[in-house]
Each structure stands twice: as C-alpha cells, then as structure tokens.
Coordinates of N, CA, C and O in Angstrom, one line a residue:
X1 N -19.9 21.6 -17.9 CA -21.2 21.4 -17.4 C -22.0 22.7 -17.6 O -21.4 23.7 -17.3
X2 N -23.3 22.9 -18.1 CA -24.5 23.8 -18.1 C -24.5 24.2 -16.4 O -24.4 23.5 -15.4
X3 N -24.8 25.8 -16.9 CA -25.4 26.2 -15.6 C -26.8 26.1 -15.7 O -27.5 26.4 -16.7
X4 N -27.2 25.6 -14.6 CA -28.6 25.2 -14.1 C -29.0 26.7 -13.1 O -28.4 27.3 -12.2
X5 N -30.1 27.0 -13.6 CA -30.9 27.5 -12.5 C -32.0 27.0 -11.7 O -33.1 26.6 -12.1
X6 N -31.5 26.9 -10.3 CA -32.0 26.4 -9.2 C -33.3 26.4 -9.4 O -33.9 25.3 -9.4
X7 N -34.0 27.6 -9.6 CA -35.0 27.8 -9.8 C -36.0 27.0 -10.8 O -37.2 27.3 -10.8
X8 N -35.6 26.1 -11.6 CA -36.4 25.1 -12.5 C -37.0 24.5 -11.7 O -38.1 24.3 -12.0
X9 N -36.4 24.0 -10.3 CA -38.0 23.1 -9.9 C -38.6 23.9 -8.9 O -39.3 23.4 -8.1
X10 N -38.3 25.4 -8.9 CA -39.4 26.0 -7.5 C -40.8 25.6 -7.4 O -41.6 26.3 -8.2
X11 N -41.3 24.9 -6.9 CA -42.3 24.5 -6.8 C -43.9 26.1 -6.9 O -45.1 26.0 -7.3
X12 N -43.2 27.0 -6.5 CA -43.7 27.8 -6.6 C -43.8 28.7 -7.8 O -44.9 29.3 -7.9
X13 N -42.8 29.0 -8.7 CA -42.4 29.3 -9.8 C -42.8 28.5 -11.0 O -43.2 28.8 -12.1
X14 N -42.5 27.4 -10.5 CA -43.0 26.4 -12.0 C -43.1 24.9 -11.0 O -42.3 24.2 -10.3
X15 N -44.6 24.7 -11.3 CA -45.1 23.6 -9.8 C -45.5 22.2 -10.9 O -46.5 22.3 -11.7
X16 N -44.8 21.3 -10.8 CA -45.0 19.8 -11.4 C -43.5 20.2 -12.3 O -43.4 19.3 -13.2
X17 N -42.7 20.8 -12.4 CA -41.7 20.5 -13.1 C -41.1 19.2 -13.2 O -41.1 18.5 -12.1
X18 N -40.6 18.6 -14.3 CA -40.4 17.2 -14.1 C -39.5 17.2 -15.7 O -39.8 17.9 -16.6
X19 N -38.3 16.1 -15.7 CA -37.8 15.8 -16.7 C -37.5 14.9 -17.5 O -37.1 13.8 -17.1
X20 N -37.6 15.2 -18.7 CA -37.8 14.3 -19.7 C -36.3 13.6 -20.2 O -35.5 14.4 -19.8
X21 N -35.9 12.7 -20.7 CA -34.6 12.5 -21.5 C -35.3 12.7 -22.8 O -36.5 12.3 -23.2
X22 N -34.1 13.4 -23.5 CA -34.3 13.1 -25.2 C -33.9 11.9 -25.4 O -33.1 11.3 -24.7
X23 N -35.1 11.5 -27.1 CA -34.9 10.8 -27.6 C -33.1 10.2 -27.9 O -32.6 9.1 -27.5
X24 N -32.6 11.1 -28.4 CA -31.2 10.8 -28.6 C -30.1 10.4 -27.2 O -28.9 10.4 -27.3
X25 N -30.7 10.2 -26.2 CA -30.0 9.9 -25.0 C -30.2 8.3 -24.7 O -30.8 7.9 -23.7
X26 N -29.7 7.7 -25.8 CA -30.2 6.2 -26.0 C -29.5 5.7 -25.0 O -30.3 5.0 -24.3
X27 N -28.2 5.8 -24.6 CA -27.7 4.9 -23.5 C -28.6 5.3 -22.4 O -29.3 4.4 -22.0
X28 N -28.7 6.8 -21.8 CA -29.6 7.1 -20.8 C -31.0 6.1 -20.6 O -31.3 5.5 -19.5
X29 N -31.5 6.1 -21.6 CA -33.1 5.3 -21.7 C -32.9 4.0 -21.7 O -33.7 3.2 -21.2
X30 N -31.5 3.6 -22.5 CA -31.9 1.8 -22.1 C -31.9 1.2 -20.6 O -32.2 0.0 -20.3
X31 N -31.5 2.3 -19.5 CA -31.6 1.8 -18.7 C -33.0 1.9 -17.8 O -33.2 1.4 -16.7
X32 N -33.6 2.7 -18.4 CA -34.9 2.7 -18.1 C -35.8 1.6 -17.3 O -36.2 1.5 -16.1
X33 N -36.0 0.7 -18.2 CA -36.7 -0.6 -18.5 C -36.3 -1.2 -16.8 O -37.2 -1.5 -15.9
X34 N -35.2 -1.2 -16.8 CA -34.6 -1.7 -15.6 C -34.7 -1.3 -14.5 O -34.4 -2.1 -13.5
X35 N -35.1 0.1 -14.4 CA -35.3 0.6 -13.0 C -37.0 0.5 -13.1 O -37.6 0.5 -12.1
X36 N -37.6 0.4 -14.1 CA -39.1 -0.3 -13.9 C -39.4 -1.3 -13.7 O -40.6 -1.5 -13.3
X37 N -38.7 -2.3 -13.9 CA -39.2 -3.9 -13.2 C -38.8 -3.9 -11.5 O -39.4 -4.4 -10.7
X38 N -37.3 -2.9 -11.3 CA -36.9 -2.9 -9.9 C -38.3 -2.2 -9.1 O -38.8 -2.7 -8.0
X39 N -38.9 -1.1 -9.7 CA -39.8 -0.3 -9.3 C -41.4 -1.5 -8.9 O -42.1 -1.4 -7.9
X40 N -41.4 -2.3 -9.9 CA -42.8 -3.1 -9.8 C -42.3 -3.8 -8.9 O -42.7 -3.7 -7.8
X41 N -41.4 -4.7 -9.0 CA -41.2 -5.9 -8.1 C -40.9 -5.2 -6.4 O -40.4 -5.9 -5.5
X42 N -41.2 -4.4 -6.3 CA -41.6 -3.7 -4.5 C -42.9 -2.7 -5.0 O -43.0 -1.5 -4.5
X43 N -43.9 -3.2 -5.9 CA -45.2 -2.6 -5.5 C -45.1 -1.3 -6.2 O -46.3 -0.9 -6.2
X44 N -44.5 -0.5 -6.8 CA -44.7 0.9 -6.4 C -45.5 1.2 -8.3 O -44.9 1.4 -9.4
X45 N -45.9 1.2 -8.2 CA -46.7 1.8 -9.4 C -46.2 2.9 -10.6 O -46.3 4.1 -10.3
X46 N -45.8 2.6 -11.7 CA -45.1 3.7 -12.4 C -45.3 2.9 -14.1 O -45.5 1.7 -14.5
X47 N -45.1 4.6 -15.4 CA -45.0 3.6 -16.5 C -44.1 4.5 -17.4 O -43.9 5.7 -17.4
X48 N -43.7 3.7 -18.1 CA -42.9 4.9 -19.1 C -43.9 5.7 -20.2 O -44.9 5.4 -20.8
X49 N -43.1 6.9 -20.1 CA -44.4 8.2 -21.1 C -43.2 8.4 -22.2 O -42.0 8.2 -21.9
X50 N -43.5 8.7 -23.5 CA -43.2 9.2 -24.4 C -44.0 10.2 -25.2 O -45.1 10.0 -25.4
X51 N -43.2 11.8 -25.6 CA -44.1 12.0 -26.1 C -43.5 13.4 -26.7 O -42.8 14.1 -26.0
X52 N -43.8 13.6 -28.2 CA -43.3 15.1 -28.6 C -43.6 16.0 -28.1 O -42.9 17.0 -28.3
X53 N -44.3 15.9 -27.4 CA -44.7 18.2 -26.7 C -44.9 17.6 -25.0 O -46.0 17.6 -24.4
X54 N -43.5 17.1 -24.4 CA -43.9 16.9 -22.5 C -44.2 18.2 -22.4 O -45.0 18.2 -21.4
X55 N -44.1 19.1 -22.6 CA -45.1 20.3 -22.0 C -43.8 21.7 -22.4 O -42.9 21.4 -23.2
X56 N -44.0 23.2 -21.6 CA -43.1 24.2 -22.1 C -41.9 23.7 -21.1 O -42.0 23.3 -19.9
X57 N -40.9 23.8 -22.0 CA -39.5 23.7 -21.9 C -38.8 24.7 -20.9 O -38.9 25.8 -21.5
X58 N -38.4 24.9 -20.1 CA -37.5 25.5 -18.8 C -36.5 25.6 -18.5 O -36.2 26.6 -17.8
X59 N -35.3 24.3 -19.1 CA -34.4 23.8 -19.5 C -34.2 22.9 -19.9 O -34.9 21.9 -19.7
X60 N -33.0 23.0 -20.9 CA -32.7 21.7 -21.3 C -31.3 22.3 -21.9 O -30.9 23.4 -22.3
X61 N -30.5 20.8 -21.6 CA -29.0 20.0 -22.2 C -29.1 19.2 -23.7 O -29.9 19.0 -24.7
X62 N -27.9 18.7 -23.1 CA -27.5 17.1 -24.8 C -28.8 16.2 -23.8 O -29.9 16.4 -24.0
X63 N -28.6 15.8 -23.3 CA -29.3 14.7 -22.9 C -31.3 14.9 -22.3 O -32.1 14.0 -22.4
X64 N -31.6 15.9 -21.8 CA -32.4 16.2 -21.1 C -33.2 17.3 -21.3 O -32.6 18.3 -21.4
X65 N -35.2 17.3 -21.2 CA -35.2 18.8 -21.1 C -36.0 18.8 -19.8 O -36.5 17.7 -19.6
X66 N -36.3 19.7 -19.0 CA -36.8 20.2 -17.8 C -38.6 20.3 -18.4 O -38.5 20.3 -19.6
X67 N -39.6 20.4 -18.1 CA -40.6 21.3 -18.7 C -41.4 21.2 -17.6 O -41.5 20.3 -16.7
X68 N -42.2 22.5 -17.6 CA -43.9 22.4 -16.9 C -44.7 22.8 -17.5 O -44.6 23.3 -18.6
X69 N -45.7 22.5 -16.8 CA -47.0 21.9 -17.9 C -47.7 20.6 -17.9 O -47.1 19.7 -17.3
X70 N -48.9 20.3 -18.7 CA -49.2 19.4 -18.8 C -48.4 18.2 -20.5 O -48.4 18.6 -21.6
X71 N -48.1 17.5 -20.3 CA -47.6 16.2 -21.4 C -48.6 15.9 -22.2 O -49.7 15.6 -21.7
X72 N -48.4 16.0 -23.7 CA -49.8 15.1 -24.1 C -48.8 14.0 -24.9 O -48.2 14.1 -26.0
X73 N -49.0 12.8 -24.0 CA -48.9 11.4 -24.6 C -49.2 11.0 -25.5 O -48.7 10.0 -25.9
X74 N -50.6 11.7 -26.3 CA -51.5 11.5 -27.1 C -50.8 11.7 -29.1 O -51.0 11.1 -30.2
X75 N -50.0 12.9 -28.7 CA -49.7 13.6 -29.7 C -48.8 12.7 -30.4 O -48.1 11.9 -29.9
X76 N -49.1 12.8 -32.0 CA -48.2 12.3 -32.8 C -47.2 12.2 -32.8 O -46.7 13.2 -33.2
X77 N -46.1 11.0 -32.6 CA -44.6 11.9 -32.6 C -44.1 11.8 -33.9 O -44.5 10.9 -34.7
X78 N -43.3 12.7 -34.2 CA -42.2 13.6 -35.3 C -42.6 12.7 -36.3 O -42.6 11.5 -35.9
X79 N -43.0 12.9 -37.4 CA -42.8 12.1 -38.7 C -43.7 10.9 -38.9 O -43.3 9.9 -39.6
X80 N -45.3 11.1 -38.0 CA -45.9 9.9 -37.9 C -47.1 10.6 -38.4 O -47.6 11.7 -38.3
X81 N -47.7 9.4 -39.2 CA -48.8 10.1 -40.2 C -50.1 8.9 -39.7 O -50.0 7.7 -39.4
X82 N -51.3 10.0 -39.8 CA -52.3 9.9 -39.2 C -53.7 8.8 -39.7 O -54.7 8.8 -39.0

C-alpha cells in the first residue's frame, strides 16, 4: 500500500479536495451506476462527472487521483477532436 499523506484533505491546506477514479479502474467504476440509482431512489441529488483535467493533482495511485481545484467537465477528453 502507498503512503498517504493525511494532509490531502486538510481542509485548510487544500479545501474541496475530492477524488477522482482513473479511467483504467474499470471494475472500480462499473460499480458506480449502482450506488447512483441507490443514491436517487432516497432523494439525494448526485451525477457522474468525467473529465481530463479534475483539477491539480495532490495524490494519486493505480486506481485513483486526489486533486483540488476546480474540474472542467467541459474539456476534451484524450484523443477527441473538435
């Protein structure tokens, strides 16, 4: 296992920290879907984001990166032409 520093979500240090799964953590993501219908069917409001640049990187593993900052959902992803 990676050592983590605690300090990735100090709220104070780096405030909206939030994490993304990579692309390549396909088993991780298929389960996605599923914790979003559990999520809607009690109300609670949520959607899935994808996106090349979730914001500056803080950490990251095989499966996951950490970032703060703002996401742009907007951005092209990898190998998509305009």
């Amino acid at each position: 296992m990676d050592d983590v520093d605690p300090a990735v979500y100090d709220p104070r240090l780096h405030p909206g920290a939030v994490a993304w799964f990579k692309t390549s953590a396909r088993d991780l993501i298929e389960r996605v879907d599923g914790y979003l219908e559990l999520l809607a069917a009690h109300g609670v409001e949520c959607r899935r984001l994808e996106s090349p640049n979730p914001g500056r990187i803080l950490y990251e593993d095989e499966y996951q990166v950490v970032v703060a900052g703002e996401a742009d959902p907007d951005a092209p992803l990898p190998g998509a032409t305009a």
